[in-house]
Coordinates of C-alpha atoms in Angstrom, one line a residue:
X1 CA 134.9 166.5 74.5
X2 CA 134.2 166.4 78.1
X3 CA 133.6 163.0 79.7
X4 CA 129.6 162.8 78.6
X5 CA 128.5 161.3 82.0
X6 CA 129.6 164.4 84.0
X7 CA 126.9 166.3 82.3
X8 CA 124.2 163.7 83.5
X9 CA 125.8 162.6 86.6
X10 CA 128.2 165.2 87.9
X11 CA 130.9 162.8 88.5
X12 CA 132.7 159.9 86.4
X13 CA 131.8 157.4 89.0
X14 CA 128.3 158.1 89.5
X15 CA 125.6 156.2 87.6
X16 CA 123.5 158.9 85.8
X17 CA 120.2 156.8 85.4
X18 CA 120.0 156.6 89.4
X19 CA 120.2 160.3 89.7
X20 CA 118.0 161.5 87.0
X21 CA 115.8 158.4 86.9
X22 CA 112.7 158.5 84.5
X23 CA 113.9 162.3 83.6
X24 CA 116.4 161.3 81.3
X25 CA 115.5 160.7 77.8
X26 CA 116.9 158.2 76.0
X27 CA 118.0 157.9 72.4
X28 CA 115.9 155.4 70.5
X29 CA 116.6 155.5 67.0
X30 CA 120.8 156.2 66.4
X31 CA 121.9 152.7 68.4
X32 CA 125.5 151.3 68.8
X33 CA 127.9 150.7 65.9
X34 CA 127.6 147.3 64.0
X35 CA 130.5 145.8 65.4
X36 CA 129.4 146.5 68.9
X37 CA 125.9 145.2 68.3
X38 CA 127.6 142.1 66.8
X39 CA 129.5 141.7 70.2
X40 CA 127.0 142.3 72.4
X41 CA 124.1 140.5 70.3
X42 CA 126.0 137.0 70.2
X43 CA 126.1 136.6 73.6
X44 CA 123.6 134.0 74.7
X45 CA 122.2 135.3 78.2
X46 CA 121.2 138.8 79.5
X47 CA 124.5 138.6 82.1
X48 CA 126.6 138.0 79.1
X49 CA 125.1 140.8 77.1
X50 CA 125.6 143.2 79.7
X51 CA 129.0 142.3 80.6
X52 CA 130.0 142.4 77.0
X53 CA 128.5 146.0 76.9
X54 CA 130.4 147.5 80.2
X55 CA 133.7 146.0 78.5
X56 CA 132.7 148.4 75.6
X57 CA 131.2 151.5 77.3
X58 CA 132.4 150.7 81.0
X59 CA 130.4 150.5 84.2
X60 CA 128.1 153.0 82.9
X61 CA 126.1 150.8 80.8
X62 CA 122.7 149.9 82.0
X63 CA 120.4 147.0 81.4
X64 CA 116.6 147.9 81.8
X65 CA 113.7 145.5 83.5
X66 CA 112.9 144.6 79.7
X67 CA 116.7 143.3 79.1
X68 CA 117.2 146.4 76.9
X69 CA 120.7 147.7 77.3
X70 CA 121.8 151.5 77.1
X71 CA 125.0 153.4 77.1
X72 CA 126.1 157.1 76.6
X73 CA 126.9 157.8 72.9
X74 CA 130.4 159.6 73.1
X75 CA 129.5 161.2 69.8
X76 CA 126.1 162.9 70.9
X77 CA 126.7 163.0 74.5
X78 CA 123.2 161.2 74.7
X79 CA 121.9 157.9 76.6
X80 CA 121.3 155.7 73.9
X81 CA 119.9 152.5 73.3
X82 CA 122.4 149.6 72.0
X83 CA 119.6 148.3 69.9
X84 CA 117.1 150.9 69.0
X85 CA 113.4 149.9 68.1
X86 CA 112.7 149.1 64.6
X87 CA 114.7 146.9 62.2
X88 CA 118.0 148.4 60.7
X89 CA 121.1 146.9 59.7
X90 CA 122.4 146.3 63.4
X91 CA 119.5 143.9 63.8
X92 CA 121.7 141.5 61.3
X93 CA 124.9 142.4 62.9
X94 CA 123.5 141.8 66.3
X95 CA 121.6 138.5 65.2
X96 CA 124.9 137.4 63.6
X97 CA 125.4 134.0 66.0
X98 CA 121.8 133.1 65.1
X99 CA 121.8 133.5 61.0
X100 CA 125.1 132.1 61.2
X101 CA 123.6 128.8 63.1
X102 CA 120.6 128.6 61.0
X103 CA 123.2 128.5 57.9
X104 CA 125.5 126.0 58.8
X105 CA 122.2 123.7 59.9
X106 CA 120.3 123.9 56.5
X107 CA 122.6 121.1 54.5
X108 CA 122.0 118.5 57.3
X109 CA 117.9 119.2 57.3
X110 CA 117.4 116.4 54.6
X111 CA 120.4 114.1 56.0
X112 CA 119.7 110.9 57.6
X113 CA 120.3 112.0 61.2
X114 CA 118.0 115.0 60.3
X115 CA 117.1 117.3 63.1
X116 CA 119.9 116.0 65.5
X117 CA 122.5 116.6 62.9
X118 CA 121.2 119.8 61.8
X119 CA 121.0 121.1 65.4
X120 CA 124.5 120.1 66.5
X121 CA 126.1 122.0 63.0
X122 CA 124.0 124.8 63.9
X123 CA 124.9 124.7 67.8
X124 CA 128.6 124.3 66.8
X125 CA 128.8 127.2 64.2
X126 CA 126.7 129.4 67.2
X127 CA 129.4 128.7 69.6
X128 CA 132.2 129.4 67.2
X129 CA 130.7 132.7 66.6
X130 CA 129.9 133.7 70.1
X131 CA 133.9 132.8 70.8
X132 CA 134.9 135.2 68.0
X133 CA 132.6 137.8 69.3
X134 CA 133.7 137.3 72.9
X135 CA 137.5 137.7 72.1
X136 CA 136.6 140.8 70.2
X137 CA 134.8 142.0 73.6
X138 CA 138.0 141.4 75.5
X139 CA 140.4 143.5 72.9
X140 CA 137.9 146.4 72.7
X141 CA 138.2 146.3 76.7
X142 CA 141.5 146.2 77.0
X143 CA 142.2 149.2 74.4
X144 CA 139.4 151.3 76.2
X145 CA 140.7 150.5 79.4
X146 CA 137.3 148.8 80.6
X147 CA 136.9 145.5 82.4
X148 CA 138.0 142.6 80.6
X149 CA 135.1 140.0 80.8
X150 CA 135.9 136.7 81.6
X151 CA 136.4 133.7 79.0
X152 CA 133.4 131.1 79.1
X153 CA 134.5 128.4 80.9
X154 CA 134.4 125.1 78.9
X155 CA 131.9 123.5 81.0
X156 CA 129.6 126.4 80.5
X157 CA 130.3 126.2 76.6
X158 CA 129.3 122.6 76.8
X159 CA 126.2 123.2 78.5
X160 CA 124.9 125.5 75.9
X161 CA 125.8 123.3 73.1
X162 CA 123.7 120.6 75.0
X163 CA 120.9 123.2 75.6
X164 CA 120.7 124.0 72.0
X165 CA 121.0 120.6 70.9
X166 CA 118.8 119.0 73.5
X167 CA 121.6 116.3 73.9
X168 CA 121.6 117.0 77.6
X169 CA 118.0 116.6 77.9
X170 CA 117.9 113.3 76.0
X171 CA 121.2 111.9 77.8
X172 CA 120.3 113.1 81.1
X173 CA 116.9 111.5 80.6
X174 CA 118.6 108.1 79.9
X175 CA 120.8 108.6 83.1
X176 CA 117.6 109.5 85.2
X177 CA 116.3 106.1 84.6
X178 CA 120.0 104.4 84.5
X179 CA 120.3 106.4 88.0
X180 CA 117.0 105.1 89.4
X181 CA 117.7 101.5 88.8
X182 CA 121.0 101.9 90.4
X183 CA 119.3 103.4 93.2
X184 CA 117.0 100.3 93.9
X185 CA 120.0 98.3 93.7
X186 CA 121.4 100.2 96.6
X187 CA 118.3 100.4 98.2
X188 CA 115.4 98.7 96.7
X189 CA 113.1 99.0 100.2
X190 CA 110.4 101.3 100.8
X191 CA 111.3 103.5 103.9
X192 CA 107.8 103.6 104.7
X193 CA 107.2 99.8 104.4
X194 CA 110.2 98.9 106.3
X195 CA 109.1 101.6 109.5
X196 CA 106.0 100.0 109.7
X197 CA 107.7 96.4 110.7
X198 CA 110.0 98.6 112.8
X199 CA 107.1 100.3 114.5
X200 CA 105.8 96.7 115.3
X201 CA 109.0 95.6 116.9
X202 CA 109.4 93.0 113.9
X203 CA 112.4 91.9 111.4
X204 CA 111.1 92.3 107.6
X205 CA 110.9 88.7 106.3
X206 CA 112.4 89.5 102.9
X207 CA 113.1 92.1 100.9
X208 CA 110.0 91.5 98.8
X209 CA 108.0 92.4 101.6
X210 CA 109.5 95.8 102.1
X211 CA 109.8 97.1 98.6
X212 CA 107.3 98.8 96.9
X213 CA 108.1 98.5 93.5
X214 CA 107.4 95.2 91.3
X215 CA 110.9 94.2 90.3
X216 CA 112.0 92.7 93.8
X217 CA 108.6 90.7 93.5
X218 CA 109.2 89.2 90.5
X219 CA 112.7 88.0 91.9
X220 CA 111.0 86.6 94.4
X221 CA 108.5 84.9 92.2
X222 CA 110.9 83.3 90.3
X223 CA 112.9 82.4 93.4
X224 CA 109.9 80.3 94.7
X225 CA 109.8 78.3 91.3
X226 CA 113.2 77.0 91.7
X227 CA 114.4 73.9 93.7
X228 CA 117.1 75.4 95.9
X229 CA 115.5 79.2 96.1
X230 CA 111.6 78.3 97.1
X231 CA 112.9 77.1 100.4
X232 CA 114.0 80.4 101.4
X233 CA 110.9 82.1 99.9
X234 CA 108.7 79.8 101.9
X235 CA 110.6 80.4 105.1
X236 CA 110.0 84.6 104.7
X237 CA 106.6 84.0 103.6
X238 CA 106.0 81.7 106.9
X239 CA 107.9 84.7 109.1
X240 CA 105.6 87.0 107.5
X241 CA 102.6 85.2 108.2
X242 CA 103.6 85.1 111.8
X243 CA 104.4 88.6 112.1
X244 CA 101.0 89.6 110.8
X245 CA 99.6 87.1 113.5
X246 CA 101.5 88.4 116.1
X247 CA 100.8 92.1 115.4
X248 CA 97.1 91.5 115.2
X249 CA 97.1 89.6 118.5
X250 CA 99.4 92.5 120.2
X251 CA 96.8 95.0 119.1
X252 CA 93.8 93.0 120.5
X253 CA 95.4 92.6 123.6
X254 CA 96.1 96.2 124.1
X255 CA 92.4 97.1 123.3
X256 CA 90.6 94.2 125.1
X257 CA 93.1 92.7 127.8
X258 CA 94.0 89.3 127.8
X259 CA 91.6 86.4 127.1
X260 CA 90.6 88.0 123.8
X261 CA 88.5 85.5 121.7
X262 CA 90.3 83.6 119.0
X263 CA 87.1 81.6 117.5
X264 CA 83.7 83.1 116.2
X265 CA 81.7 81.1 118.9
X266 CA 84.1 82.8 121.8
X267 CA 83.6 86.2 120.3
X268 CA 79.6 85.3 120.2
X269 CA 79.7 84.3 123.7
X270 CA 81.4 87.2 125.0
X271 CA 79.4 89.6 123.0
X272 CA 76.3 88.4 124.6
X273 CA 77.4 88.4 127.9
X274 CA 78.5 91.8 127.5
X275 CA 75.4 93.0 125.8
X276 CA 73.5 91.1 128.6
X277 CA 75.2 92.9 131.5
X278 CA 75.0 96.1 129.7
X279 CA 71.6 95.8 129.5
X280 CA 71.0 94.9 133.3
X281 CA 73.1 97.9 134.5
X282 CA 71.2 100.3 131.8
X283 CA 68.1 99.1 133.2
X284 CA 69.1 99.5 136.8
X285 CA 70.4 103.1 136.2
X286 CA 67.3 104.0 134.7
X287 CA 65.0 102.6 137.0
X288 CA 66.9 104.6 139.5
X289 CA 67.0 107.9 137.5
X290 CA 62.9 107.1 137.2
X291 CA 62.4 106.7 140.9
X292 CA 64.2 109.7 142.0
X293 CA 62.2 111.8 139.4
X294 CA 59.1 110.3 140.2
X295 CA 59.9 110.8 144.1
X296 CA 59.0 114.8 143.5
X297 CA 55.9 114.7 141.9
X298 CA 54.4 111.4 142.0
X299 CA 51.8 112.1 144.9
X300 CA 50.6 114.7 142.4
X301 CA 46.6 114.3 142.0
X302 CA 45.7 113.0 138.2
X303 CA 42.9 111.3 136.5
X304 CA 42.7 109.0 133.3
X305 CA 40.8 111.5 131.1
X306 CA 43.3 111.2 127.8
X307 CA 43.1 107.3 128.4
X308 CA 39.3 107.5 128.7
X309 CA 38.9 109.9 125.8
X310 CA 41.1 107.6 123.5
X311 CA 38.9 104.5 124.6
X312 CA 35.9 106.4 123.7
X313 CA 37.3 107.7 120.3
X314 CA 38.4 104.5 119.2
X315 CA 34.9 103.0 120.0
X316 CA 33.1 105.3 118.2
X317 CA 34.9 104.7 115.1
X318 CA 33.6 101.1 115.3
X319 CA 30.4 99.8 114.8
X320 CA 27.9 100.3 117.8
X321 CA 28.2 96.6 118.6
X322 CA 31.8 96.2 118.0
X323 CA 32.4 99.6 119.7
X324 CA 30.6 98.7 122.8
X325 CA 32.5 95.3 123.2
X326 CA 35.6 97.4 122.6
X327 CA 35.2 100.0 125.3
X328 CA 34.1 97.1 127.7
X329 CA 37.3 95.1 127.0
X330 CA 39.5 98.0 127.1
X331 CA 38.1 99.7 130.3
X332 CA 38.0 96.1 132.0
X333 CA 42.0 96.1 131.6
X334 CA 42.2 99.4 133.5
X335 CA 39.3 99.2 135.7
X336 CA 40.8 99.4 139.4
X337 CA 42.5 102.6 138.2
X338 CA 39.4 103.7 136.7
X339 CA 37.5 103.2 140.0
X340 CA 40.3 105.3 141.9
X341 CA 40.2 108.0 139.2
X342 CA 36.2 108.1 139.8
X343 CA 36.9 108.3 143.5
X344 CA 39.7 111.4 143.3
X345 CA 42.1 108.7 144.4
X346 CA 44.2 108.4 141.4
X347 CA 48.0 109.8 141.6
X348 CA 50.8 110.2 139.0
X349 CA 52.4 107.2 141.4
X350 CA 49.1 104.7 140.0
X351 CA 49.5 106.2 136.6
X352 CA 53.2 105.2 136.5
X353 CA 52.5 101.6 137.8
X354 CA 49.6 101.1 135.3
X355 CA 51.9 101.9 132.4
X356 CA 54.5 99.5 133.6
X357 CA 52.0 96.9 134.0
X358 CA 50.5 97.8 130.5
X359 CA 54.6 97.4 129.2
X360 CA 54.6 94.1 130.5
X361 CA 51.4 92.8 128.8
X362 CA 52.7 94.0 125.4
X363 CA 55.9 92.3 126.0
X364 CA 54.5 88.8 127.4
X365 CA 53.9 86.6 124.3
X366 CA 51.1 84.7 126.5
X367 CA 49.1 87.8 127.1
X368 CA 49.2 89.5 123.6
X369 CA 45.8 88.4 122.6
X370 CA 44.2 88.2 126.0
X371 CA 40.5 89.5 125.8
X372 CA 41.1 89.9 122.4
X373 CA 43.1 93.2 122.9
X374 CA 46.2 92.6 120.6
X375 CA 49.7 94.0 121.6
X376 CA 49.2 97.4 119.8
X377 CA 46.1 98.4 122.3
X378 CA 48.4 97.9 125.4
X379 CA 50.6 100.4 123.7
X380 CA 48.1 103.1 123.0
X381 CA 47.0 102.7 126.4
X382 CA 50.2 103.2 127.9
X383 CA 50.6 106.2 125.2
X384 CA 47.5 107.9 126.4
X385 CA 48.2 107.2 130.3
X386 CA 51.5 109.4 129.7
X387 CA 49.6 112.2 128.2
X388 CA 47.3 111.8 131.8
X389 CA 51.0 112.2 133.7
X390 CA 51.8 115.2 131.5
X391 CA 48.6 116.9 131.9
X392 CA 49.2 117.7 135.6
X393 CA 52.9 118.4 135.8
X394 CA 54.4 121.8 136.1
X395 CA 56.1 123.2 133.0
X396 CA 59.5 122.4 134.7
X397 CA 58.2 118.8 135.9
X398 CA 57.1 118.3 132.1
X399 CA 60.3 119.2 130.6
X400 CA 62.3 117.0 133.1
X401 CA 59.8 114.2 132.3
X402 CA 60.3 114.5 128.5
X403 CA 63.8 114.5 128.4
X404 CA 63.8 111.3 130.5
X405 CA 61.4 109.5 128.2
X406 CA 63.1 111.1 125.2
X407 CA 66.6 109.6 126.4
X408 CA 65.3 106.5 127.1
X409 CA 63.4 105.8 124.1
X410 CA 66.5 106.6 121.8
X411 CA 68.4 104.0 124.0
X412 CA 65.8 101.3 123.9
X413 CA 65.5 102.0 120.3
X414 CA 69.2 101.5 119.7
X415 CA 69.4 98.1 122.0
X416 CA 66.1 96.7 120.1
X417 CA 67.8 97.3 116.6
X418 CA 70.9 95.4 118.3
X419 CA 68.7 92.7 119.4
X420 CA 66.8 92.2 116.4
X421 CA 70.1 92.4 114.2
X422 CA 72.8 90.3 116.0
X423 CA 71.5 88.9 119.6
X424 CA 68.2 87.8 118.6
X425 CA 68.9 84.5 117.4
X426 CA 70.8 83.4 120.9
X427 CA 73.1 81.2 119.1
X428 CA 76.9 82.3 120.2
X429 CA 78.5 80.8 116.9
X430 CA 76.0 82.8 114.5
X431 CA 76.6 86.1 116.4
X432 CA 80.4 85.6 116.3
X433 CA 79.9 84.7 112.6
X434 CA 78.1 87.7 111.9
X435 CA 80.7 90.1 113.6
X436 CA 83.2 88.7 111.6
X437 CA 81.4 88.8 108.3
X438 CA 81.9 91.6 105.7
X439 CA 78.1 91.9 105.5
X440 CA 78.0 93.6 109.1
X441 CA 75.8 96.1 108.8
X442 CA 76.8 99.6 109.7
X443 CA 73.5 100.1 111.4
X444 CA 74.5 97.6 114.0
X445 CA 77.7 98.7 114.4
X446 CA 76.3 102.1 115.3
X447 CA 74.0 100.5 117.4
X448 CA 76.8 98.9 119.5
X449 CA 78.3 102.1 119.7
X450 CA 75.5 103.8 121.1
X451 CA 74.3 101.4 123.6
X452 CA 77.8 99.7 124.6
X453 CA 80.1 101.2 127.0
X454 CA 83.7 102.0 125.8
X455 CA 85.2 99.0 127.3
X456 CA 82.6 96.7 125.9
X457 CA 82.7 97.7 122.5
X458 CA 86.7 97.8 122.5
X459 CA 86.4 94.1 124.0
X460 CA 84.2 93.2 120.9
X461 CA 86.5 95.0 118.6
X462 CA 89.5 93.4 119.9
X463 CA 87.9 89.8 119.4
X464 CA 87.0 91.1 115.8
X465 CA 90.8 92.6 115.1
X466 CA 92.3 89.2 116.5
X467 CA 90.6 87.0 114.0
X468 CA 91.2 89.4 111.0
X469 CA 93.7 87.0 109.5
X470 CA 92.2 83.9 109.9
X471 CA 93.2 81.4 107.1
X472 CA 90.5 80.4 105.3
X473 CA 89.9 76.5 104.8
X474 CA 92.3 74.9 102.6
X475 CA 94.9 77.7 102.9
X476 CA 97.1 75.1 104.7
X477 CA 98.7 77.2 107.4
X478 CA 100.2 76.5 110.7
X479 CA 99.0 77.7 114.3
X480 CA 100.4 81.1 114.7
X481 CA 100.2 82.4 111.2
X482 CA 97.6 84.6 109.7
X483 CA 96.7 85.1 106.0
X484 CA 97.6 88.5 104.4
X485 CA 95.0 87.6 101.9
X486 CA 92.0 87.5 104.1
X487 CA 93.1 90.4 106.1
X488 CA 93.5 92.4 102.8
X489 CA 90.2 91.3 101.8
X490 CA 88.2 92.1 105.0
X491 CA 90.2 95.7 105.4
X492 CA 90.3 96.8 101.7
X493 CA 88.0 98.3 99.8
X494 CA 86.7 95.9 97.3
X495 CA 84.4 93.2 97.3
X496 CA 84.1 91.2 100.4
X497 CA 85.5 93.9 102.8
X498 CA 84.0 95.8 105.6
X499 CA 81.5 98.7 104.9
X500 CA 84.1 101.9 105.0
X501 CA 81.6 103.2 108.2
X502 CA 82.1 99.7 109.5
X503 CA 85.9 99.6 109.2
X504 CA 86.4 103.2 110.7
X505 CA 84.2 102.2 113.6
X506 CA 85.6 98.9 114.4
X507 CA 89.3 98.9 113.2
X508 CA 90.0 102.7 113.1
X509 CA 93.6 103.5 113.1
X510 CA 94.6 100.7 115.3
X511 CA 95.6 98.4 112.5
X512 CA 97.1 101.2 110.1
X513 CA 100.9 99.7 110.6
X514 CA 99.1 96.1 110.0
X515 CA 97.7 97.6 106.7
X516 CA 101.0 98.7 105.8
X517 CA 102.9 95.7 106.4
X518 CA 100.3 93.5 104.6
X519 CA 100.5 95.9 101.7
X520 CA 104.3 95.0 101.7
X521 CA 103.4 91.4 101.5
X522 CA 100.8 91.8 98.8
X523 CA 103.5 94.1 96.9
X524 CA 105.7 90.6 97.0
X525 CA 103.5 89.2 94.0
X526 CA 101.2 87.2 95.7
X527 CA 103.9 85.0 96.7
X528 CA 103.5 84.9 100.5
X529 CA 101.6 81.5 100.1
X530 CA 104.4 80.1 98.2
X531 CA 105.0 76.3 98.9
X532 CA 107.3 73.6 97.4
X533 CA 104.8 72.4 94.9
X534 CA 106.5 74.1 92.2
X535 CA 109.9 72.8 93.0
X536 CA 108.6 69.2 93.5
X537 CA 107.0 69.4 89.9
X538 CA 109.8 70.5 88.5
X539 CA 112.0 67.8 89.7
X540 CA 108.8 65.2 88.6
X541 CA 109.1 67.0 85.1
X542 CA 113.0 66.0 85.0
X543 CA 112.0 62.3 85.6
X544 CA 109.2 61.7 82.8
X545 CA 111.4 60.5 80.1
X546 CA 115.3 59.7 79.2
X547 CA 115.9 62.9 77.2
X548 CA 114.7 65.0 80.4
X549 CA 116.5 62.4 82.8
X550 CA 119.7 63.7 80.9
X551 CA 118.6 67.5 81.2
X552 CA 118.0 66.6 84.9
X553 CA 121.7 65.2 84.9
X554 CA 123.0 68.3 83.2
X555 CA 121.2 70.6 85.7
X556 CA 122.9 68.7 88.6
X557 CA 126.5 68.9 87.0
X558 CA 126.0 72.7 86.1
X559 CA 125.3 73.8 90.1
X560 CA 126.2 77.3 89.6
X561 CA 123.2 78.2 87.4
X562 CA 120.5 75.5 88.8
X563 CA 121.3 75.3 92.2
X564 CA 123.7 77.7 93.7
X565 CA 122.5 80.9 92.1
X566 CA 118.9 80.7 93.1
X567 CA 119.9 79.4 96.6
X568 CA 122.2 82.4 97.0
X569 CA 119.7 85.1 95.9
X570 CA 117.0 83.1 98.0
X571 CA 119.2 83.5 101.0
X572 CA 120.1 87.4 100.3
X573 CA 116.4 87.7 99.8
X574 CA 115.4 86.7 102.9
X575 CA 118.6 87.3 105.1
X576 CA 118.0 89.9 108.3
X577 CA 121.3 91.1 107.7
X578 CA 121.3 91.8 103.6
X579 CA 117.6 93.3 104.2
X580 CA 118.9 95.6 107.4
X581 CA 121.8 96.6 105.3
X582 CA 120.0 97.5 102.0
X583 CA 117.3 99.4 104.0
X584 CA 119.8 101.2 106.3
X585 CA 119.7 105.1 106.5
X586 CA 123.5 105.1 105.0
X587 CA 121.8 103.0 101.7
X588 CA 118.7 105.0 101.8
X589 CA 121.0 108.4 101.7
X590 CA 123.2 106.7 99.0
X591 CA 120.7 105.8 96.8
X592 CA 119.2 109.3 96.9
X593 CA 122.5 110.7 96.0
X594 CA 122.6 108.5 92.9
X595 CA 119.3 109.3 91.8
X596 CA 120.1 113.0 92.5
X597 CA 123.5 112.7 90.4
X598 CA 122.6 110.6 87.6
X599 CA 121.0 113.2 85.3
X600 CA 124.1 115.2 85.8
X601 CA 126.1 112.9 84.4
X602 CA 123.9 112.4 81.2
X603 CA 127.1 113.9 79.1
X604 CA 130.1 114.5 80.0
X605 CA 131.3 118.3 80.6
X606 CA 127.9 119.4 81.7
X607 CA 126.0 119.0 78.6
X608 CA 122.9 118.8 81.0
X609 CA 120.3 121.8 80.6
X610 CA 119.5 123.6 83.9
X611 CA 116.1 122.3 85.0
X612 CA 116.8 118.6 84.2
X613 CA 118.1 117.7 87.4
X614 CA 115.2 117.4 89.2
X615 CA 114.2 114.1 90.2

């Protein structure tokens, strides 16, 4: 019979599916011989199935998007699916591997090892069946003159076995943990923490201060309780506290220049001085702006109609006698201006001067009750006089007047808030303490931002940042050391911290690197305040009785475990050379390599299943 491919493609080398596409009707009933279906169906992957089909039928075997394999049946000359739809005896032949695997695993189901043993038996049997089918495929390919498929590599076979038994997953998972541990030994540091110290131009004081995990922290805590190790841990803690103090001082100097306050009293004195200078400058600038505005329309004739109307309306709401008395006293306050108004000699300049005088009367405690007129009446008269000014202005002049007064009122309101909340007491120590208190109000800080200039505000910020790590009473820290605990409390998110809005305004991103190194010191198991107290107590305990004397003598005679090891570990834990070596780029790269490779070492011969190599 002629080559069936020629009928569909015209030449033995052409692929009939490409030329005829969807017009080719495939036989979905006949199927391939049982032997061929056994050979193809025993393969474990779509790629392997296609390779065996081409060993049997040449390079014209085809695999569609759904994974179904077809070939041209030499007996019918029709393109035919290897495995037709529906169940037939060929499905048993094609599923020979699975059937054999299940049969081999059944006897082990009830054994002591249960699922692992049955899985191993089934997988081993399946691998054997697949090996037989692969050998048959190679024999058929040689007989038919087709390309002989490659033998499955031992590594691939082991990998298939590992996938079917989950040994690769289990052992790979175990090795992943082992690799992570080895990676930590090679490089126990956190690159982010190390970089924070480097960015600040500082040497990390201990491995615990730049390690993200708790293991190194536990080592540090344990060494801090030993006789020979505590000295090293204490020196590392002191270096860390000095580094924190140095960092805060550098940031403060960068923000506020030299002479940054270092005590609450100094901070309060500086804040008072800056606020007073700023108020004086603002008043001068406002007066100058006001003078320029009134210069353009101050000579405009005016009257006190609105002011007089307010007096009359208020008096009418009182009893006749009280109303008459009120009107007499109110008009007495502005009698000169009323006289000028009656004579048509009043202008805007005169009303402006009246409002200034009324404001002074309202603010002067000695005149608040003069003539039985309280502070509120002075303010009401001033407001009414303001409307008398507005009533005679042109629309453009009125807009200019309103804009000035709106800006002035907003600024004065913020200054009043600041005065009441912070500077009202006049006590510099109290002011400085308030600025350093976690109870500092967001409204107060907002008022400082709205009132003070950038330089003045940054100077106060610098004074606050400089003192963020000031040790609390009883901390027993030497000069030049900051307290990580105090710093972390004030800059954290829990109780005793500044409000988030306050932190954003006062601290911002300036202290972010310091936050990171403080986090590292906090990770070191809260051992930054380690002292020799624990080791001294240990010595005293050994001296309390003859038995403990013996214990102490034994410890002294066994220096390897009682003295030398803690000393050596303490030295390594705080040695700059060791820290730099373990946190170096080379150590980081090696650590990553060990972590990445460890799952692949889970089972010799590549038992790891694909997808389990992710870190």
